[in-house]
mmCIF file of C-alpha atoms in Angstrom:
data_model
loop_
_atom_site.group_PDB
_atom_site.id
_atom_site.type_symbol
_atom_site.label_atom_id
_atom_site.label_comp_id
_atom_site.label_asym_id
_atom_site.label_seq_id
_atom_site.Cartn_x
_atom_site.Cartn_y
_atom_site.Cartn_z
ATOM 1 C CA GLN M 220 0.000 0.000 0.000
ATOM 2 C CA VAL M 221 0.951 3.612 -0.529
ATOM 3 C CA GLN M 222 0.168 6.453 1.849
ATOM 4 C CA LEU M 223 0.498 10.205 1.449
ATOM 5 C CA VAL M 224 0.682 12.462 4.481
ATOM 6 C CA GLU M 225 0.337 16.218 4.213
ATOM 7 C CA SER M 226 1.380 18.905 6.666
ATOM 8 C CA GLY M 227 1.833 22.637 6.886
ATOM 9 C CA GLY M 228 -1.618 24.141 6.487
ATOM 10 C CA GLY M 229 -3.084 26.700 8.835
ATOM 11 C CA LEU M 230 -4.369 30.208 9.330
ATOM 12 C CA VAL M 231 -2.335 33.158 8.096
ATOM 13 C CA GLN M 232 -2.931 36.831 7.423
ATOM 14 C CA ALA M 233 -2.964 38.194 3.910
ATOM 15 C CA GLY M 234 0.567 38.769 2.704
ATOM 16 C CA GLY M 235 1.930 35.960 4.840
ATOM 17 C CA SER M 236 3.567 32.689 3.901
ATOM 18 C CA LEU M 237 3.033 28.983 4.439
ATOM 19 C CA ARG M 238 4.904 25.892 3.312
ATOM 20 C CA LEU M 239 3.029 22.688 2.593
ATOM 21 C CA SER M 240 4.693 19.283 2.568
ATOM 22 C CA CYS M 241 3.504 15.904 1.382
ATOM 23 C CA THR M 242 5.399 12.660 1.861
ATOM 24 C CA ALA M 243 4.675 9.311 0.291
ATOM 25 C CA SER M 244 5.512 6.013 1.950
ATOM 26 C CA GLY M 245 4.838 2.325 1.459
ATOM 27 C CA SER M 246 5.225 0.024 -1.539
ATOM 28 C CA ILE M 247 6.802 2.562 -3.904
ATOM 29 C CA PHE M 248 8.928 1.519 -6.849
ATOM 30 C CA SER M 249 8.991 4.814 -8.712
ATOM 31 C CA ILE M 250 7.332 8.243 -8.738
ATOM 32 C CA LYS M 251 6.577 10.338 -11.801
ATOM 33 C CA ASP M 252 4.689 13.576 -11.346
ATOM 34 C CA MET M 253 3.869 15.227 -8.047
ATOM 35 C CA GLY M 254 1.569 18.169 -7.546
ATOM 36 C CA TRP M 255 -0.966 20.155 -5.615
ATOM 37 C CA TYR M 256 -4.640 20.818 -6.200
ATOM 38 C CA ARG M 257 -6.948 22.991 -4.140
ATOM 39 C CA GLN M 258 -10.671 23.208 -3.620
ATOM 40 C CA ALA M 259 -12.460 26.201 -2.197
ATOM 41 C CA PRO M 260 -16.010 25.973 -0.840
ATOM 42 C CA GLY M 261 -18.518 25.792 -3.677
ATOM 43 C CA LYS M 262 -15.820 25.578 -6.331
ATOM 44 C CA GLN M 263 -14.277 22.823 -8.393
ATOM 45 C CA ARG M 264 -10.918 21.369 -7.539
ATOM 46 C CA GLU M 265 -8.194 23.163 -9.489
ATOM 47 C CA LEU M 266 -4.566 22.419 -10.238
ATOM 48 C CA VAL M 267 -2.208 24.722 -8.368
ATOM 49 C CA ALA M 268 1.180 23.365 -9.425
ATOM 50 C CA SER M 269 2.892 20.218 -10.637
ATOM 51 C CA ILE M 270 6.431 18.959 -11.035
ATOM 52 C CA THR M 271 7.755 16.119 -13.167
ATOM 53 C CA SER M 272 10.377 13.575 -12.190
ATOM 54 C CA THR M 273 12.995 15.669 -14.017
ATOM 55 C CA GLY M 274 11.993 18.859 -12.224
ATOM 56 C CA THR M 275 9.891 20.610 -14.842
ATOM 57 C CA THR M 276 7.282 22.707 -13.078
ATOM 58 C CA THR M 277 3.880 24.138 -13.963
ATOM 59 C CA HIS M 278 2.075 26.766 -11.913
ATOM 60 C CA ALA M 279 -1.456 28.056 -12.310
ATOM 61 C CA ASN M 280 -1.617 31.641 -13.540
ATOM 62 C CA SER M 281 -3.328 32.672 -10.322
ATOM 63 C CA VAL M 282 -0.287 31.666 -8.239
ATOM 64 C CA LYS M 283 2.630 32.399 -10.568
ATOM 65 C CA GLY M 284 5.263 34.507 -8.886
ATOM 66 C CA ARG M 285 3.839 33.733 -5.438
ATOM 67 C CA PHE M 286 3.878 29.929 -5.092
ATOM 68 C CA THR M 287 6.768 27.581 -5.821
ATOM 69 C CA ILE M 288 6.602 23.816 -6.074
ATOM 70 C CA SER M 289 9.655 21.654 -5.426
ATOM 71 C CA ARG M 290 10.438 18.030 -4.680
ATOM 72 C CA ASP M 291 12.969 15.933 -2.806
ATOM 73 C CA ASN M 292 13.164 12.577 -4.535
ATOM 74 C CA ALA M 293 15.281 11.025 -1.797
ATOM 75 C CA LYS M 294 12.511 11.781 0.698
ATOM 76 C CA ASN M 295 9.553 11.096 -1.640
ATOM 77 C CA THR M 296 8.339 14.551 -0.700
ATOM 78 C CA VAL M 297 6.791 17.462 -2.550
ATOM 79 C CA TYR M 298 6.643 20.992 -1.190
ATOM 80 C CA LEU M 299 4.562 24.054 -1.961
ATOM 81 C CA GLN M 300 6.029 27.338 -0.777
ATOM 82 C CA MET M 301 3.248 29.892 -0.697
ATOM 83 C CA ASN M 302 4.160 33.567 -0.363
ATOM 84 C CA SER M 303 2.121 36.762 -0.571
ATOM 85 C CA LEU M 304 -0.996 34.812 0.304
ATOM 86 C CA LYS M 305 -4.383 36.294 -0.543
ATOM 87 C CA PRO M 306 -7.839 35.572 0.908
ATOM 88 C CA GLU M 307 -8.764 33.947 -2.414
ATOM 89 C CA ASP M 308 -6.083 31.319 -1.769
ATOM 90 C CA THR M 309 -8.252 29.960 1.045
ATOM 91 C CA ALA M 310 -9.016 26.317 0.245
ATOM 92 C CA VAL M 311 -8.280 22.726 1.130
ATOM 93 C CA TYR M 312 -5.023 21.773 -0.554
ATOM 94 C CA TYR M 313 -4.475 18.211 -1.769
ATOM 95 C CA CYS M 314 -1.214 16.695 -2.914
ATOM 96 C CA TYR M 315 -1.072 13.977 -5.526
ATOM 97 C CA PHE M 316 1.598 11.610 -6.764
ATOM 98 C CA ILE M 317 1.731 9.328 -9.790
ATOM 99 C CA ILE M 318 3.335 6.221 -8.376
ATOM 100 C CA LEU M 319 4.434 2.855 -9.666
ATOM 101 C CA SER M 320 3.625 0.581 -6.784
ATOM 102 C CA SER M 321 5.925 -2.359 -6.174
ATOM 103 C CA SER M 322 2.959 -4.383 -4.978
ATOM 104 C CA THR M 323 0.557 -3.744 -7.867
ATOM 105 C CA THR M 324 3.179 -3.057 -10.595
ATOM 106 C CA THR M 325 0.874 -0.416 -12.076
ATOM 107 C CA TRP M 326 1.026 3.373 -12.272
ATOM 108 C CA SER M 327 -1.741 5.005 -10.230
ATOM 109 C CA ASP M 328 -2.737 8.376 -8.790
ATOM 110 C CA TYR M 329 -2.515 8.731 -5.026
ATOM 111 C CA TRP M 330 -3.923 11.614 -3.021
ATOM 112 C CA GLY M 331 -3.202 13.200 0.322
ATOM 113 C CA GLN M 332 -5.875 13.718 2.937
ATOM 114 C CA GLY M 333 -6.060 17.445 2.361
ATOM 115 C CA THR M 334 -4.890 20.337 4.516
ATOM 116 C CA GLN M 335 -6.823 23.528 5.172
ATOM 117 C CA VAL M 336 -5.242 26.851 4.274
ATOM 118 C CA THR M 337 -7.118 29.914 5.473
ATOM 119 C CA VAL M 338 -5.981 33.429 4.615
ATOM 120 C CA SER M 339 -7.591 36.260 6.557
ATOM 121 C CA SER M 340 -7.900 39.764 5.177
#
């Protein structure tokens, strides 16, 4: 089995910063893409940022210049550094990994449990 554990969410004032982390553990043979989605109340889940196994990154236009995604392959961990936070960034943030499991020998999407980020004005 594969498990993803997120940390780092919380309450912050507008203009502040937070750093999210997500670590995968379990029957992992290889990891391709990692990334972050978010879902605000009453809205659809949207992609915030992603990073490939070779380090190529993609950031949503709404967070470019403020958020930075990175990964540590040795730790099976993805990070999201969030600076200059705005109230509209308030959402539950979910990490995802595309993992080749050593137990199933198939590539699958795995999701974190979600962490709340609340930005007050």
